[in-house]
Amino acid sequence: MTSKLIRPTRALTYSASASLACCYAAYRLHDRRDLSEKEAEDAHHSLAKFFPQKPASTSQNDETTPTQHHLSNLNQYGVSVVKETLTPAQVAKWNTTTNEAFENTSNNIVWNSGRAHFSISKRTSLFSKMAKIGESSCSRNNNDQDGETASASSDRRLGYFWQRKQPEDNTSTRSQQTEVTSLQDIVKSYFKQHKIERYELTDVQFLNAYPESTNQIWHRDNTCCGLTAIVALKDVRSNGPTELLAGTHKQDFSLWEAFQNAVFEEDDASRFSLGQPLLGVIDAGDAILYDARIFHRGRGYRKSSESDQDRPVLVLRWDAANTPPPGAGLIKTTANTYTGCFLYAALSAIQMFNNKKEDAR
């Protein structure tokens, strides 16, 4: 009698093991795939759809500002896109600067998964210039980032320390400024919204992903409130974009709720808001800005044809003064890696279900 019970149990165990092995193999194939041009373009269009830079309505009753749009994106999705953070001229100058930094053999370049990282010391003038990236257009005109004098450089350093303390809101001054939003304005508003008075620029680096780079591990930049900006110096398409799991910065994020939205929600924005894997496919000069708590990684880029190009970006990270990154030890960081893999597998399956649902309409 006992042997008759054991045989079905073994059969179920073998079937479950085989199913898990097949699922894992399918996940690895999907995870390691090269992004197609169509997939990259679709991701680019989805960013334009879900991260508007201007209010949809310009009526007097609609008082939503561009900065509020970005804050709404960061609250709901954990990510937003800031257009034209750098002008074309600034993009060209930063490209030259990054090339010189990576070609200088005396610099301490760290290689990881086919990516070159050059961290910039806070004591250098280059750090001061990076700290001013994404200023409002008024500030840019009054204080150019290039060719500054010694006194201007000193003012920049003082200005950097002053910005750690949230300034008093001066509505009369802001009313005279342009309505175009800026990266620095969003950062200040984000920390103010989270009632964080003191924050600082904790990390500044040049990062370049080359062909044959591999996927980074899934990770979070911090377990507490913070922001990271990745400013593209070349168009980012299939050449190793940052991949994020939208909505995973929330403490109450639920896979079950993400699945329910995929099945029952008819509104595209509602389905997108919870858990959709998102590719940071942006144009040169644009910045992708995301919450430090969101699960993300840099995608690999293993093609090596003549048309392939590297992907240089500027990376800036802001954190609260009392919660420096990463906010987690080795055990929690390792757990985050496996959690990110599980979430990505589940959310990718939900996304495929969505795509088939759309094709069936």
Short mmCIF file of C-alpha atoms in Angstrom, two decimals:
data_model
loop_
_atom_site.label_atom_id
_atom_site.label_comp_id
_atom_site.label_asym_id
_atom_site.label_seq_id
_atom_site.Cartn_x
_atom_site.Cartn_y
_atom_site.Cartn_z
CA MET A 1 0.00 0.00 0.00
CA THR A 2 2.80 2.36 0.90
CA SER A 3 4.67 1.73 -2.36
CA LYS A 4 1.52 2.54 -4.34
CA LEU A 5 1.34 5.95 -2.63
CA ILE A 6 5.04 6.65 -3.14
CA ARG A 7 4.94 6.16 -6.92
CA PRO A 8 2.38 8.95 -7.62
CA THR A 9 4.25 11.20 -5.21
CA ARG A 10 7.50 10.64 -7.09
CA ALA A 11 5.77 11.22 -10.40
CA LEU A 12 4.41 14.54 -9.15
CA THR A 13 7.84 15.50 -7.82
CA TYR A 14 9.51 14.70 -11.14
CA SER A 15 6.81 16.59 -13.06
CA ALA A 16 7.13 19.63 -10.82
CA SER A 17 10.92 19.55 -11.14
CA ALA A 18 10.72 19.28 -14.92
CA SER A 19 8.24 22.15 -15.06
CA LEU A 20 10.46 24.35 -12.91
CA ALA A 21 13.48 23.50 -15.06
CA CYS A 22 11.56 24.45 -18.21
CA CYS A 23 10.36 27.70 -16.63
CA TYR A 24 13.90 28.55 -15.54
CA ALA A 25 15.28 27.82 -19.03
CA ALA A 26 12.59 30.02 -20.61
CA TYR A 27 13.37 32.77 -18.10
CA ARG A 28 17.11 32.64 -18.87
CA LEU A 29 16.48 32.79 -22.62
CA HIS A 30 14.19 35.79 -22.17
CA ASP A 31 16.55 37.44 -19.71
CA ARG A 32 19.65 37.11 -21.91
CA ARG A 33 18.03 38.04 -25.21
CA ASP A 34 19.39 40.90 -27.29
CA LEU A 35 16.92 43.75 -27.55
CA SER A 36 15.52 44.18 -31.05
CA GLU A 37 15.24 47.59 -32.67
CA LYS A 38 11.45 47.25 -32.61
CA GLU A 39 11.44 46.48 -28.89
CA ALA A 40 13.65 49.50 -28.23
CA GLU A 41 11.45 51.80 -30.32
CA ASP A 42 8.28 50.52 -28.63
CA ALA A 43 9.89 51.24 -25.25
CA HIS A 44 10.79 54.73 -26.45
CA HIS A 45 7.19 55.38 -27.45
CA SER A 46 5.87 54.04 -24.15
CA LEU A 47 8.05 56.51 -22.25
CA ALA A 48 6.60 59.37 -24.27
CA LYS A 49 3.10 58.11 -23.53
CA PHE A 50 3.37 57.61 -19.80
CA PHE A 51 5.74 60.43 -18.86
CA PRO A 52 4.32 63.65 -20.32
CA GLN A 53 6.47 66.73 -20.00
CA LYS A 54 3.57 69.17 -20.13
CA PRO A 55 0.08 69.11 -18.66
CA ALA A 56 -2.49 67.54 -20.95
CA SER A 57 -4.78 70.54 -20.40
CA THR A 58 -3.79 74.19 -20.51
CA SER A 59 -7.02 75.53 -19.06
CA GLN A 60 -6.98 77.93 -16.14
CA ASN A 61 -8.54 75.29 -13.90
CA ASP A 62 -5.58 72.95 -14.48
CA GLU A 63 -2.78 74.20 -12.25
CA THR A 64 -0.59 71.09 -12.57
CA THR A 65 3.00 72.09 -13.27
CA PRO A 66 5.63 69.98 -15.08
CA THR A 67 7.42 69.42 -11.76
CA GLN A 68 4.21 68.07 -10.25
CA HIS A 69 3.86 65.72 -13.22
CA HIS A 70 7.32 64.33 -12.51
CA LEU A 71 6.58 63.97 -8.80
CA SER A 72 3.39 62.12 -9.66
CA ASN A 73 5.39 59.78 -11.93
CA LEU A 74 7.94 59.16 -9.18
CA ASN A 75 5.22 58.45 -6.62
CA GLN A 76 3.22 56.12 -8.86
CA TYR A 77 5.84 54.44 -11.04
CA GLY A 78 9.10 55.23 -9.24
CA VAL A 79 10.56 56.70 -12.43
CA SER A 80 10.21 59.69 -14.74
CA VAL A 81 11.95 61.17 -17.77
CA VAL A 82 13.32 64.72 -17.87
CA LYS A 83 13.69 65.95 -21.41
CA GLU A 84 16.58 68.17 -22.54
CA THR A 85 18.48 68.07 -19.27
CA LEU A 86 21.55 68.94 -21.35
CA THR A 87 21.66 71.09 -24.47
CA PRO A 88 23.29 69.64 -27.63
CA ALA A 89 26.38 71.79 -26.99
CA GLN A 90 26.64 70.48 -23.42
CA VAL A 91 26.21 66.91 -24.63
CA ALA A 92 29.14 67.36 -27.01
CA LYS A 93 31.35 68.85 -24.27
CA TRP A 94 30.52 66.11 -21.77
CA ASN A 95 31.19 63.47 -24.43
CA THR A 96 34.65 64.94 -24.89
CA THR A 97 35.21 65.05 -21.13
CA THR A 98 34.14 61.44 -20.58
CA ASN A 99 36.26 60.19 -23.49
CA GLU A 100 39.32 61.91 -22.04
CA ALA A 101 38.60 60.45 -18.60
CA PHE A 102 38.29 56.87 -19.89
CA GLU A 103 41.39 57.21 -22.10
CA ASN A 104 43.51 58.51 -19.22
CA THR A 105 45.30 55.43 -17.90
CA SER A 106 46.13 57.16 -14.60
CA ASN A 107 42.42 57.35 -13.67
CA ASN A 108 41.00 54.67 -11.42
CA ILE A 109 38.57 53.03 -13.84
CA VAL A 110 36.51 50.20 -12.36
CA TRP A 111 35.22 47.53 -14.76
CA ASN A 112 32.07 45.57 -14.00
CA SER A 113 30.05 43.40 -16.41
CA GLY A 114 31.58 45.12 -19.43
CA ARG A 115 30.99 48.62 -18.06
CA ALA A 116 33.57 51.23 -17.17
CA HIS A 117 32.89 53.28 -14.03
CA PHE A 118 34.83 56.42 -13.20
CA SER A 119 33.81 57.87 -9.82
CA ILE A 120 34.46 61.57 -9.38
CA SER A 121 35.88 62.86 -6.12
CA LYS A 122 33.99 65.58 -4.26
CA ARG A 123 37.23 67.56 -4.01
CA THR A 124 37.55 68.12 -7.76
CA SER A 125 36.19 70.96 -9.88
CA LEU A 126 34.61 68.31 -12.11
CA PHE A 127 32.36 67.30 -9.22
CA SER A 128 31.25 70.92 -8.85
CA LYS A 129 30.32 71.06 -12.53
CA MET A 130 28.42 67.79 -12.31
CA ALA A 131 26.54 69.05 -9.26
CA LYS A 132 25.06 71.83 -11.40
CA ILE A 133 23.76 69.57 -14.18
CA GLY A 134 20.05 70.04 -14.71
CA GLU A 135 19.77 73.59 -13.41
CA SER A 136 16.93 75.81 -14.55
CA SER A 137 17.57 77.74 -17.74
CA CYS A 138 17.82 81.00 -15.75
CA SER A 139 20.60 79.58 -13.61
CA ARG A 140 22.40 78.23 -16.66
CA ASN A 141 22.48 81.62 -18.32
CA ASN A 142 23.74 83.38 -15.21
CA ASN A 143 26.30 80.76 -14.27
CA ASP A 144 27.69 78.82 -17.24
CA GLN A 145 29.06 75.38 -16.45
CA ASP A 146 32.16 75.78 -18.60
CA GLY A 147 35.18 78.10 -18.33
CA GLU A 148 34.38 79.44 -14.88
CA THR A 149 36.66 81.76 -12.93
CA ALA A 150 38.23 80.92 -9.57
CA SER A 151 35.68 83.01 -7.68
CA ALA A 152 32.82 81.40 -9.58
CA SER A 153 34.24 77.98 -8.76
CA SER A 154 34.28 78.92 -5.07
CA ASP A 155 30.68 80.09 -5.28
CA ARG A 156 29.76 76.74 -6.82
CA ARG A 157 31.26 74.82 -3.92
CA LEU A 158 29.42 77.00 -1.42
CA GLY A 159 26.26 76.64 -3.46
CA TYR A 160 26.58 72.86 -3.34
CA PHE A 161 26.64 72.84 0.45
CA TRP A 162 23.80 75.36 0.68
CA GLN A 163 21.55 73.20 -1.46
CA ARG A 164 21.63 70.42 1.15
CA LYS A 165 19.25 72.53 3.26
CA GLN A 166 15.79 72.94 1.74
CA PRO A 167 15.30 76.64 0.88
CA GLU A 168 12.20 78.57 1.75
CA ASP A 169 9.67 78.57 -1.07
CA ASN A 170 9.71 81.96 -2.81
CA THR A 171 6.65 82.05 -5.03
CA SER A 172 7.28 85.61 -6.23
CA THR A 173 10.71 84.65 -7.56
CA ARG A 174 9.47 81.44 -9.15
CA SER A 175 6.63 83.22 -10.89
CA GLN A 176 9.21 85.23 -12.86
CA GLN A 177 11.10 82.12 -13.98
CA THR A 178 10.39 80.03 -17.03
CA GLU A 179 7.76 77.30 -16.67
CA VAL A 180 10.16 74.73 -18.17
CA THR A 181 11.00 72.21 -15.46
CA SER A 182 14.55 71.28 -14.50
CA LEU A 183 16.20 68.25 -12.97
CA GLN A 184 17.39 70.19 -9.92
CA ASP A 185 13.88 71.57 -9.28
CA ILE A 186 12.44 68.04 -9.31
CA VAL A 187 15.10 66.79 -6.90
CA LYS A 188 14.41 69.62 -4.43
CA SER A 189 10.65 69.08 -4.68
CA TYR A 190 11.01 65.32 -4.19
CA PHE A 191 12.90 65.65 -0.91
CA LYS A 192 10.59 68.41 0.24
CA GLN A 193 7.59 66.19 -0.46
CA HIS A 194 9.14 63.45 1.69
CA LYS A 195 9.80 65.99 4.48
CA ILE A 196 13.58 65.58 4.18
CA GLU A 197 15.27 68.89 4.96
CA ARG A 198 18.87 67.88 4.36
CA TYR A 199 20.06 65.85 1.39
CA GLU A 200 23.28 65.60 -0.55
CA LEU A 201 24.83 64.48 -3.77
CA THR A 202 26.36 61.19 -2.64
CA ASP A 203 27.67 59.76 -5.92
CA VAL A 204 28.79 61.22 -9.25
CA GLN A 205 30.34 59.14 -11.98
CA PHE A 206 30.93 58.60 -15.66
CA LEU A 207 29.62 55.24 -16.85
CA ASN A 208 30.13 53.66 -20.24
CA ALA A 209 28.61 50.35 -21.38
CA TYR A 210 30.42 48.68 -24.25
CA PRO A 211 29.37 45.95 -26.71
CA GLU A 212 29.66 42.50 -25.15
CA SER A 213 28.64 43.85 -21.73
CA THR A 214 26.36 41.58 -19.70
CA ASN A 215 23.29 42.15 -17.56
CA GLN A 216 23.89 43.69 -14.17
CA ILE A 217 22.35 42.07 -11.13
CA TRP A 218 18.99 43.38 -9.97
CA HIS A 219 19.53 45.86 -7.16
CA ARG A 220 18.32 48.95 -5.34
CA ASP A 221 20.49 52.03 -4.89
CA ASN A 222 19.16 52.60 -1.38
CA THR A 223 16.54 51.16 0.95
CA CYS A 224 15.43 54.70 1.90
CA CYS A 225 14.19 57.69 -0.09
CA GLY A 226 16.62 58.97 -2.68
CA LEU A 227 16.96 59.75 -6.38
CA THR A 228 19.28 58.64 -9.16
CA ALA A 229 19.58 60.40 -12.52
CA ILE A 230 21.14 58.85 -15.61
CA VAL A 231 21.84 61.48 -18.26
CA ALA A 232 22.41 60.07 -21.75
CA LEU A 233 25.30 61.41 -23.86
CA LYS A 234 24.23 59.31 -26.86
CA ASP A 235 20.85 58.00 -27.93
CA VAL A 236 20.03 54.95 -25.81
CA ARG A 237 18.16 52.26 -27.72
CA SER A 238 19.24 48.61 -27.74
CA ASN A 239 22.77 49.48 -26.58
CA GLY A 240 22.35 48.56 -22.93
CA PRO A 241 19.50 50.68 -21.52
CA THR A 242 18.66 50.74 -17.83
CA GLU A 243 15.79 48.37 -17.03
CA LEU A 244 13.42 49.13 -14.15
CA LEU A 245 10.45 47.40 -12.55
CA ALA A 246 7.88 50.17 -12.30
CA GLY A 247 6.16 50.48 -8.94
CA THR A 248 8.57 48.25 -6.98
CA HIS A 249 9.73 51.22 -4.91
CA LYS A 250 6.46 51.02 -2.96
CA GLN A 251 6.38 49.12 0.32
CA ASP A 252 2.91 47.80 -0.48
CA PHE A 253 3.82 46.57 -3.99
CA SER A 254 1.86 43.42 -4.77
CA LEU A 255 2.32 40.91 -7.59
CA TRP A 256 -1.26 39.81 -7.14
CA GLU A 257 -2.50 43.36 -7.66
CA ALA A 258 -0.28 43.69 -10.75
CA PHE A 259 -1.82 40.48 -12.13
CA GLN A 260 -5.36 41.69 -11.39
CA ASN A 261 -4.67 44.93 -13.22
CA ALA A 262 -3.36 43.02 -16.22
CA VAL A 263 -6.49 40.85 -16.35
CA PHE A 264 -9.26 43.26 -15.46
CA GLU A 265 -8.08 46.82 -16.15
CA GLU A 266 -8.95 48.26 -19.54
CA ASP A 267 -7.01 51.49 -19.07
CA ASP A 268 -3.42 51.24 -20.38
CA ALA A 269 -2.03 53.62 -17.75
CA SER A 270 -3.56 51.62 -14.90
CA ARG A 271 -2.05 48.39 -16.17
CA PHE A 272 1.30 50.05 -16.69
CA SER A 273 1.51 51.60 -13.25
CA LEU A 274 2.08 48.35 -11.40
CA GLY A 275 5.16 46.34 -12.14
CA GLN A 276 5.70 46.60 -15.87
CA PRO A 277 9.36 46.08 -16.83
CA LEU A 278 10.46 49.40 -18.28
CA LEU A 279 13.43 50.12 -20.54
CA GLY A 280 15.12 53.51 -20.12
CA VAL A 281 15.28 54.21 -23.86
CA ILE A 282 15.99 57.94 -24.04
CA ASP A 283 17.58 60.47 -26.39
CA ALA A 284 20.95 62.16 -25.94
CA GLY A 285 20.62 65.00 -23.43
CA ASP A 286 17.59 63.46 -21.70
CA ALA A 287 17.68 62.04 -18.18
CA ILE A 288 15.88 59.11 -16.65
CA LEU A 289 15.19 59.87 -13.00
CA TYR A 290 14.20 57.10 -10.62
CA ASP A 291 13.54 56.42 -6.97
CA ALA A 292 16.52 54.81 -5.22
CA ARG A 293 14.28 52.05 -3.85
CA ILE A 294 13.13 50.73 -7.24
CA PHE A 295 14.49 47.43 -8.57
CA HIS A 296 16.65 48.10 -11.62
CA ARG A 297 19.72 47.00 -13.56
CA GLY A 298 21.74 47.84 -16.66
CA ARG A 299 20.94 45.53 -19.58
CA GLY A 300 23.68 43.69 -21.40
CA TYR A 301 24.66 44.51 -24.93
CA ARG A 302 26.38 41.59 -26.60
CA LYS A 303 26.14 42.57 -30.26
CA SER A 304 29.37 43.54 -31.99
CA SER A 305 28.60 44.75 -35.51
CA GLU A 306 30.07 47.81 -37.20
CA SER A 307 26.98 49.88 -36.35
CA ASP A 308 27.24 49.16 -32.63
CA GLN A 309 28.22 51.97 -30.31
CA ASP A 310 29.00 52.39 -26.65
CA ARG A 311 26.59 54.00 -24.20
CA PRO A 312 28.20 56.79 -22.18
CA VAL A 313 26.07 58.37 -19.45
CA LEU A 314 26.46 60.70 -16.49
CA VAL A 315 25.23 59.30 -13.18
CA LEU A 316 24.15 61.47 -10.24
CA ARG A 317 22.72 60.17 -6.98
CA TRP A 318 21.05 62.16 -4.20
CA ASP A 319 20.29 60.74 -0.75
CA ALA A 320 19.07 62.06 2.58
CA ALA A 321 21.98 63.14 4.79
CA ASN A 322 21.03 60.67 7.54
CA THR A 323 20.42 57.65 5.24
CA PRO A 324 23.49 57.21 3.00
CA PRO A 325 23.50 54.43 0.39
CA PRO A 326 23.19 51.54 0.05
CA GLY A 327 21.29 51.16 3.32
CA ALA A 328 21.68 47.35 3.27
CA GLY A 329 24.33 44.77 4.13
CA LEU A 330 25.58 41.87 2.06
CA ILE A 331 22.75 39.52 3.03
CA LYS A 332 19.99 41.97 2.14
CA THR A 333 21.75 43.00 -1.08
CA THR A 334 21.98 39.33 -2.11
CA ALA A 335 18.32 38.81 -1.21
CA ASN A 336 17.40 41.85 -3.34
CA THR A 337 19.18 40.26 -6.31
CA TYR A 338 17.09 37.09 -6.13
CA THR A 339 13.93 39.05 -5.36
CA GLY A 340 14.53 41.17 -8.45
CA CYS A 341 14.99 38.04 -10.59
CA PHE A 342 11.73 36.57 -9.30
CA LEU A 343 9.81 39.82 -9.81
CA TYR A 344 11.23 40.24 -13.30
CA ALA A 345 10.22 36.70 -14.29
CA ALA A 346 6.69 37.13 -12.92
CA LEU A 347 6.19 40.64 -14.30
CA SER A 348 7.58 39.68 -17.72
CA ALA A 349 5.00 36.87 -17.85
CA ILE A 350 2.26 39.36 -16.97
CA GLN A 351 3.55 41.72 -19.65
CA MET A 352 3.45 38.95 -22.25
CA PHE A 353 -0.13 38.24 -21.19
CA ASN A 354 -0.94 41.91 -21.72
CA ASN A 355 0.64 41.91 -25.17
CA LYS A 356 -1.36 38.88 -26.25
CA LYS A 357 -4.50 40.47 -24.83
CA GLU A 358 -3.83 43.59 -26.92
CA ASP A 359 -3.18 41.53 -30.07
CA ALA A 360 -6.47 39.71 -29.59
CA ARG A 361 -8.47 42.94 -29.60
#
